[in-house]
Short mmCIF file of C-alpha atoms and ligand atoms in Angstrom, two decimals:
data_model
loop_
_atom_site.label_atom_id
_atom_site.label_comp_id
_atom_site.label_asym_id
_atom_site.label_seq_id
_atom_site.Cartn_x
_atom_site.Cartn_y
_atom_site.Cartn_z
CA MET M 25 0.00 0.00 0.00
CA ARG M 26 0.93 3.65 -0.27
CA ALA M 27 0.72 5.44 3.07
CA LEU M 28 0.98 9.07 4.08
CA ILE M 29 2.25 9.66 7.62
CA THR M 30 1.77 13.15 8.96
CA GLY M 31 4.31 13.76 11.70
CA GLY M 32 6.24 10.88 10.16
CA ALA M 33 9.63 12.30 11.19
CA GLY M 34 8.52 12.52 14.82
CA PHE M 35 8.72 9.98 17.62
CA ILE M 36 5.72 7.74 16.95
CA GLY M 37 5.35 8.59 13.25
CA SER M 38 8.92 7.54 12.45
CA HIS M 39 8.32 4.13 14.07
CA ILE M 40 5.21 3.64 11.92
CA ALA M 41 7.27 4.67 8.87
CA GLU M 42 10.03 2.23 9.78
CA ARG M 43 7.62 -0.70 10.10
CA LEU M 44 5.80 0.12 6.85
CA VAL M 45 9.07 0.44 4.91
CA ALA M 46 10.26 -2.88 6.37
CA GLU M 47 7.04 -4.51 5.19
CA GLY M 48 7.62 -3.21 1.68
CA HIS M 49 5.03 -0.45 1.62
CA GLU M 50 5.49 2.90 -0.07
CA VAL M 51 5.65 5.72 2.47
CA VAL M 52 5.29 9.49 2.21
CA VAL M 53 6.41 11.24 5.38
CA TYR M 54 4.77 14.64 5.79
CA ASP M 55 6.42 16.69 8.53
CA ASN M 56 7.24 20.35 9.13
CA LEU M 57 10.27 19.30 11.20
CA SER M 58 9.22 21.55 14.09
CA SER M 59 9.80 18.67 16.47
CA GLY M 60 10.38 15.87 13.96
CA ARG M 61 13.93 15.26 12.75
CA ARG M 62 15.47 13.91 9.55
CA GLU M 63 17.74 11.73 11.73
CA ASN M 64 14.67 9.84 12.92
CA LEU M 65 14.38 8.45 9.39
CA SER M 66 18.05 8.00 8.61
CA GLY M 67 18.33 4.48 10.06
CA PHE M 68 15.94 2.99 7.51
CA ALA M 69 15.81 5.53 4.67
CA ALA M 70 18.27 3.59 2.49
CA ASN M 71 15.57 2.44 0.11
CA ALA M 72 14.80 5.99 -0.99
CA ASN M 73 12.28 5.09 -3.67
CA ARG M 74 9.93 3.67 -1.04
CA LEU M 75 10.28 6.57 1.38
CA GLU M 76 9.74 10.21 0.54
CA LEU M 77 9.98 13.14 2.96
CA VAL M 78 7.79 16.18 2.27
CA VAL M 79 8.67 19.10 4.54
CA ALA M 80 5.32 20.84 5.02
CA ASP M 81 2.79 21.80 7.64
CA VAL M 82 -0.64 20.23 8.24
CA ARG M 83 -2.02 23.78 8.15
CA ASP M 84 -1.14 23.80 4.42
CA ALA M 85 -4.35 22.24 3.07
CA ALA M 86 -3.32 22.41 -0.59
CA LYS M 87 -0.02 20.62 -0.03
CA LEU M 88 -1.73 17.97 2.08
CA ALA M 89 -4.31 17.34 -0.64
CA GLU M 90 -1.53 17.00 -3.21
CA CYS M 91 0.30 14.44 -1.05
CA ALA M 92 -2.79 12.47 -0.03
CA ALA M 93 -3.97 11.87 -3.59
CA GLY M 94 -3.29 8.27 -4.54
CA CYS M 95 -2.58 7.09 -0.99
CA ASP M 96 -4.47 4.14 0.47
CA VAL M 97 -4.07 5.05 4.11
CA ILE M 98 -3.16 8.13 6.18
CA PHE M 99 -1.62 7.83 9.63
CA HIS M 100 -2.26 11.25 11.14
CA GLU M 101 0.37 11.62 13.87
CA ALA M 102 1.24 15.31 13.40
CA ALA M 103 0.22 17.49 16.33
CA ILE M 104 1.47 19.87 18.96
CA VAL M 105 1.64 17.27 21.72
CA SER M 106 2.29 19.28 24.86
CA VAL M 107 -0.65 19.73 27.22
CA PRO M 108 0.94 22.74 29.05
CA TYR M 109 1.83 24.37 25.70
CA SER M 110 -1.82 24.09 24.65
CA VAL M 111 -2.81 25.88 27.85
CA GLU M 112 -0.44 28.75 27.00
CA HIS M 113 -1.10 28.86 23.23
CA PRO M 114 -4.65 27.56 22.65
CA GLN M 115 -5.10 29.31 19.30
CA GLU M 116 -1.94 27.86 17.82
CA THR M 117 -2.69 24.34 19.08
CA HIS M 118 -6.28 24.69 17.81
CA ASP M 119 -4.96 25.59 14.35
CA VAL M 120 -2.57 22.65 14.20
CA ASN M 121 -4.55 20.04 16.11
CA ILE M 122 -8.10 20.75 14.94
CA GLN M 123 -7.77 22.60 11.64
CA GLY M 124 -4.82 20.35 10.74
CA THR M 125 -6.97 17.25 11.35
CA LEU M 126 -9.82 18.71 9.32
CA ASN M 127 -7.33 19.38 6.50
CA VAL M 128 -6.22 15.74 6.64
CA LEU M 129 -9.82 14.55 6.42
CA GLN M 130 -10.61 16.89 3.52
CA ALA M 131 -7.49 15.68 1.73
CA ALA M 132 -8.46 12.06 2.36
CA ARG M 133 -11.91 12.58 0.96
CA ALA M 134 -10.72 14.45 -2.12
CA GLY M 135 -7.87 12.04 -2.73
CA GLY M 136 -9.88 8.82 -2.50
CA VAL M 137 -7.99 7.58 0.58
CA ARG M 138 -9.51 4.39 1.98
CA ARG M 139 -8.79 4.84 5.68
CA VAL M 140 -7.48 7.50 8.10
CA LEU M 141 -5.90 6.59 11.46
CA PHE M 142 -5.77 9.27 14.12
CA ALA M 143 -3.37 9.67 17.03
CA CYS M 144 -5.85 10.53 19.76
CA SER M 145 -4.97 10.65 23.46
CA ALA M 146 -5.91 9.53 26.95
CA ALA M 147 -6.23 13.29 27.56
CA VAL M 148 -9.84 13.02 26.34
CA TYR M 149 -10.72 11.32 29.66
CA GLY M 150 -9.62 14.30 31.78
CA GLU M 151 -9.77 13.83 35.54
CA ASP M 152 -12.67 11.41 35.71
CA PRO M 153 -11.50 9.24 38.66
CA GLU M 154 -13.09 6.08 37.27
CA MET M 155 -10.48 3.47 36.45
CA PRO M 156 -9.66 1.82 34.12
CA LYS M 157 -10.68 4.14 31.32
CA ARG M 158 -13.15 2.60 28.92
CA GLU M 159 -14.02 4.04 25.51
CA SER M 160 -17.70 4.16 26.50
CA MET M 161 -17.01 6.71 29.27
CA ARG M 162 -18.12 10.25 28.70
CA PRO M 163 -15.11 12.32 27.57
CA SER M 164 -14.30 15.23 29.86
CA PRO M 165 -11.07 16.86 28.71
CA ILE M 166 -9.54 19.49 30.99
CA SER M 167 -7.05 21.11 28.61
CA PRO M 168 -7.19 22.67 25.14
CA TYR M 169 -5.09 19.70 23.99
CA GLY M 170 -7.70 17.24 25.28
CA VAL M 171 -10.49 19.20 23.62
CA GLU M 172 -8.56 19.26 20.36
CA LYS M 173 -7.97 15.50 20.39
CA MET M 174 -11.65 14.88 21.21
CA CYS M 175 -12.73 17.22 18.45
CA GLY M 176 -10.42 15.47 15.98
CA GLU M 177 -11.91 12.12 16.93
CA MET M 178 -15.45 13.42 16.48
CA TYR M 179 -14.54 14.82 13.08
CA LEU M 180 -13.22 11.39 12.14
CA GLN M 181 -16.42 9.66 13.22
CA THR M 182 -18.45 12.16 11.25
CA TRP M 183 -16.32 11.61 8.14
CA ALA M 184 -16.92 7.86 8.39
CA LYS M 185 -20.68 8.48 8.43
CA LEU M 186 -20.98 11.27 5.90
CA TYR M 187 -18.38 10.69 3.25
CA GLY M 188 -17.47 7.04 3.33
CA VAL M 189 -13.88 7.72 4.33
CA GLU M 190 -13.02 4.96 6.81
CA THR M 191 -11.58 6.34 10.03
CA VAL M 192 -10.20 4.88 13.27
CA SER M 193 -9.15 6.85 16.34
CA LEU M 194 -6.50 5.45 18.67
CA ARG M 195 -6.38 6.90 22.16
CA TYR M 196 -2.73 6.63 23.13
CA PHE M 197 -1.78 6.41 26.79
CA ASN M 198 1.81 7.24 27.90
CA VAL M 199 3.89 6.16 24.93
CA PHE M 200 7.65 5.72 25.36
CA GLY M 201 10.59 4.37 23.39
CA PRO M 202 13.58 5.27 21.22
CA ARG M 203 13.56 8.67 19.46
CA GLN M 204 11.34 10.36 22.05
CA ASP M 205 13.13 13.63 22.76
CA PRO M 206 14.02 14.04 26.46
CA ARG M 207 15.13 17.67 26.18
CA SER M 208 11.89 19.55 26.70
CA PRO M 209 10.50 20.04 30.21
CA TYR M 210 7.28 18.51 28.86
CA SER M 211 8.95 15.39 27.48
CA GLY M 212 7.61 12.03 28.56
CA VAL M 213 8.83 11.10 32.01
CA ILE M 214 10.55 7.89 30.86
CA SER M 215 12.67 9.67 28.25
CA ILE M 216 13.80 12.13 30.94
CA PHE M 217 14.50 9.47 33.58
CA VAL M 218 16.54 7.33 31.16
CA ASP M 219 18.50 10.38 30.02
CA ARG M 220 19.36 11.28 33.62
CA ALA M 221 20.12 7.69 34.66
CA LEU M 222 22.59 7.24 31.79
CA ALA M 223 24.16 10.64 32.45
CA GLY M 224 24.57 9.64 36.09
CA THR M 225 22.51 12.58 37.30
CA SER M 226 19.48 12.50 39.52
CA PRO M 227 15.99 12.56 37.93
CA THR M 228 13.35 14.76 39.54
CA VAL M 229 10.10 13.21 40.68
CA TYR M 230 7.25 15.71 40.95
CA GLY M 231 5.22 14.59 43.95
CA ASP M 232 5.74 11.43 46.02
CA GLY M 233 6.32 9.16 43.02
CA GLU M 234 3.20 7.12 43.78
CA GLN M 235 1.32 8.57 40.80
CA SER M 236 0.85 5.94 38.12
CA ARG M 237 0.55 5.79 34.35
CA ASP M 238 -0.21 3.18 31.73
CA PHE M 239 3.15 3.30 29.94
CA VAL M 240 3.10 1.70 26.51
CA PHE M 241 6.18 0.87 24.45
CA VAL M 242 6.09 2.39 20.99
CA SER M 243 6.22 -0.93 19.09
CA ASN M 244 2.84 -1.81 20.64
CA VAL M 245 1.46 1.47 19.36
CA VAL M 246 2.76 0.68 15.87
CA ASP M 247 1.05 -2.74 16.05
CA ALA M 248 -2.22 -1.10 17.03
CA ASN M 249 -1.93 1.27 14.08
CA LEU M 250 -1.28 -1.47 11.54
CA ARG M 251 -4.16 -3.52 12.88
CA ALA M 252 -6.45 -0.51 12.85
CA ALA M 253 -5.43 0.21 9.25
CA THR M 254 -6.54 -3.18 8.01
CA THR M 255 -9.20 -4.62 10.32
CA PRO M 256 -12.55 -4.71 8.52
CA GLY M 257 -15.40 -3.13 10.46
CA ALA M 258 -13.20 -0.90 12.63
CA SER M 259 -14.23 2.27 10.82
CA GLY M 260 -15.87 4.93 12.97
CA ARG M 261 -14.47 3.38 16.16
CA ALA M 262 -12.13 4.64 18.91
CA TYR M 263 -9.77 2.36 20.84
CA ASN M 264 -7.56 2.74 23.89
CA VAL M 265 -3.93 1.92 23.22
CA GLY M 266 -2.07 1.17 26.44
CA CYS M 267 -0.75 -1.91 28.21
CA GLY M 268 -3.63 -2.32 30.65
CA HIS M 269 -1.22 -2.06 33.60
CA ARG M 270 -0.20 0.90 35.66
CA THR M 271 3.27 1.62 36.89
CA THR M 272 4.15 4.19 39.54
CA LEU M 273 7.16 6.47 39.08
CA ASN M 274 8.78 4.78 42.08
CA ASP M 275 8.32 1.38 40.35
CA LEU M 276 9.87 2.91 37.26
CA LEU M 277 12.95 4.05 39.20
CA ALA M 278 13.35 0.56 40.67
CA MET M 279 13.12 -1.01 37.18
CA LEU M 280 15.66 1.48 35.87
CA GLY M 281 18.01 0.59 38.71
CA ARG M 282 17.70 -3.14 37.90
CA ILE M 283 18.46 -2.54 34.23
CA VAL M 284 21.42 -0.18 34.65
CA GLY M 285 22.74 -2.21 37.57
CA ARG M 286 22.85 0.49 40.21
CA ASP M 287 20.42 2.52 42.28
CA VAL M 288 18.86 5.47 40.50
CA ALA M 289 18.25 7.97 43.27
CA ALA M 290 15.69 10.62 42.45
CA THR M 291 15.21 14.08 43.88
CA TYR M 292 11.64 14.69 44.99
CA ALA M 293 10.01 18.06 44.24
CA PRO M 294 6.47 19.43 44.68
CA ALA M 295 3.81 17.88 42.44
CA ARG M 296 3.25 19.52 39.05
CA ALA M 297 0.10 21.66 38.92
CA GLY M 298 -2.69 20.07 36.94
CA ASP M 299 -1.21 16.56 37.04
CA ILE M 300 -3.62 13.68 37.34
CA LYS M 301 -2.85 11.00 39.95
CA ASP M 302 -3.46 7.81 38.03
CA SER M 303 -4.13 6.70 34.49
CA LEU M 304 -4.95 3.22 33.26
CA ALA M 305 -6.42 1.91 30.01
CA ASP M 306 -8.96 -0.83 29.62
CA ILE M 307 -7.72 -2.44 26.40
CA ALA M 308 -10.45 -5.09 26.12
CA LEU M 309 -12.05 -3.42 23.11
CA ALA M 310 -8.81 -3.20 21.11
CA ARG M 311 -8.05 -6.82 22.04
CA ALA M 312 -11.48 -8.03 20.97
CA GLU M 313 -11.94 -6.00 17.80
CA LEU M 314 -8.40 -5.41 16.53
CA GLY M 315 -6.64 -8.45 18.01
CA TYR M 316 -4.29 -5.98 19.70
CA GLU M 317 -1.92 -7.41 22.30
CA PRO M 318 0.82 -5.30 23.92
CA ALA M 319 3.61 -7.76 23.24
CA VAL M 320 6.35 -5.65 24.83
CA GLY M 321 5.80 -4.89 28.51
CA VAL M 322 7.09 -1.86 30.39
CA GLU M 323 10.30 -3.38 31.82
CA GLU M 324 11.20 -5.02 28.51
CA GLY M 325 10.51 -1.75 26.66
CA LEU M 326 12.62 0.14 29.17
CA ALA M 327 15.50 -2.31 28.62
CA ARG M 328 15.22 -1.83 24.84
CA LEU M 329 15.18 1.95 25.21
CA ILE M 330 18.28 1.89 27.41
CA GLU M 331 20.10 -0.35 24.95
CA PHE M 332 19.20 2.03 22.11
CA GLU M 333 20.35 5.06 24.10
CA ARG M 334 23.64 3.40 25.11
CA LYS M 335 24.41 2.58 21.46
CA ARG M 336 23.46 6.08 20.34
CA ARG M 337 25.71 7.67 22.97
CA SER M 338 28.68 5.49 22.12
CA ALA M 339 28.29 6.11 18.36
C1 UD2 Y 408 0.52 12.34 29.16
C2 UD2 Y 408 0.88 12.78 27.76
C3 UD2 Y 408 0.08 13.96 27.33
C4 UD2 Y 408 -1.39 13.73 27.52
C5 UD2 Y 408 -1.66 13.30 28.97
C6 UD2 Y 408 -3.11 12.92 29.16
C7 UD2 Y 408 3.21 12.18 27.41
C8 UD2 Y 408 4.61 12.68 27.29
N1 UD2 Y 408 2.29 13.10 27.70
O1 UD2 Y 408 0.91 13.35 30.10
O2 UD2 Y 408 0.35 14.24 25.96
O3 UD2 Y 408 -1.85 12.76 26.61
O4 UD2 Y 408 -0.88 12.14 29.29
O5 UD2 Y 408 -3.40 12.69 30.49
O6 UD2 Y 408 2.91 11.02 27.20
N2 UD2 Y 408 7.18 13.66 35.92
C9 UD2 Y 408 8.19 13.66 36.88
N3 UD2 Y 408 9.43 14.08 36.49
C10 UD2 Y 408 9.72 14.51 35.23
C11 UD2 Y 408 8.66 14.51 34.27
C12 UD2 Y 408 7.39 14.08 34.66
O7 UD2 Y 408 7.98 13.30 38.04
O8 UD2 Y 408 10.87 14.87 34.95
C13 UD2 Y 408 5.85 13.18 36.34
C14 UD2 Y 408 4.72 14.14 36.01
O9 UD2 Y 408 4.60 15.11 37.03
C15 UD2 Y 408 3.54 13.16 35.94
C16 UD2 Y 408 4.16 11.87 35.40
O10 UD2 Y 408 5.56 11.99 35.62
O11 UD2 Y 408 3.01 12.93 37.22
C17 UD2 Y 408 3.92 11.63 33.93
O12 UD2 Y 408 4.26 12.83 33.25
P1 UD2 Y 408 4.39 12.90 31.64
O13 UD2 Y 408 4.67 14.31 31.29
O14 UD2 Y 408 5.33 11.86 31.14
O15 UD2 Y 408 2.97 12.45 31.10
P2 UD2 Y 408 1.47 12.94 31.50
O16 UD2 Y 408 0.78 11.72 32.02
O17 UD2 Y 408 1.48 14.15 32.32
#
């Protein structure tokens, strides 16, 4: 198949690109390189005729339409992904995350694309204390980012009904793995902790470290995407993509210590404003309807990430 991946030079998008190229598919990566990087593609870009990079923005509707024409599937991963940034810059994140998604859907419709996959988020659940999160729960986002992801998902469902473009929304929980950038203060906690542990410096835990998340290794997220791209009958649906387990930050530090072979001592600081305490996905629906199974658990994923980072640092 021929696939367009928006945000394809970013963390998750580049892993989808890598898998598709390995399976012999033709891939167009569409990325404005604001947070994506060419280096994220360099490890597997050797077969240049199967992988094309278009440096453009999802706000550019005309360019998107040009690139979508003739594609079978679009993986829409491009977004401004920081919750706190969306709180500070809601207009900009609206333009990228909502208008950008609408542009993708328009392009899909005009270009005869069979199916669109959307990188949605656990942020749609907000602070509803009910656990685990099920897709049937009423969404109650508490940030512009959460609203934008919810809105994108609703646009997708509408497209499936109105225009016959098949769409599937995947609600990612806390994704981690190689190529996630640890350098922003809003980076995923695992990327930051691994960076500190390998540098021999002390990671900072905001709060008592007993908050928990459903951390999901990126290869599981790629699996979910490929299944969602091909499973008949999945159109118009939304699925949680997590591991179905929660891990506290203190557990995470202990795992890190086991893998690197020495204690990773953290510094504890006051909890971050607006943080939720716990997050956990119910993945029964994705299991039942997509055959999704998170094959790589948290500790195994952490070990793979550390191995990748060690190699990268020694190169
Ligand atoms: C995740 C997503 C976010 C959104 C949200 C929905 C990531 C990177 N972010 O935010 O996009 O979908 O879920 O609820 O996946 N922490 C530390 N030390 C650090 C960094 C973080 O203690 O150096 C804590 C942080 O205070 C929080 C936990 O680790 O309690 C997880 O933080 P995060 O930024 O990795 O992810 P989260 O769940 O806030």
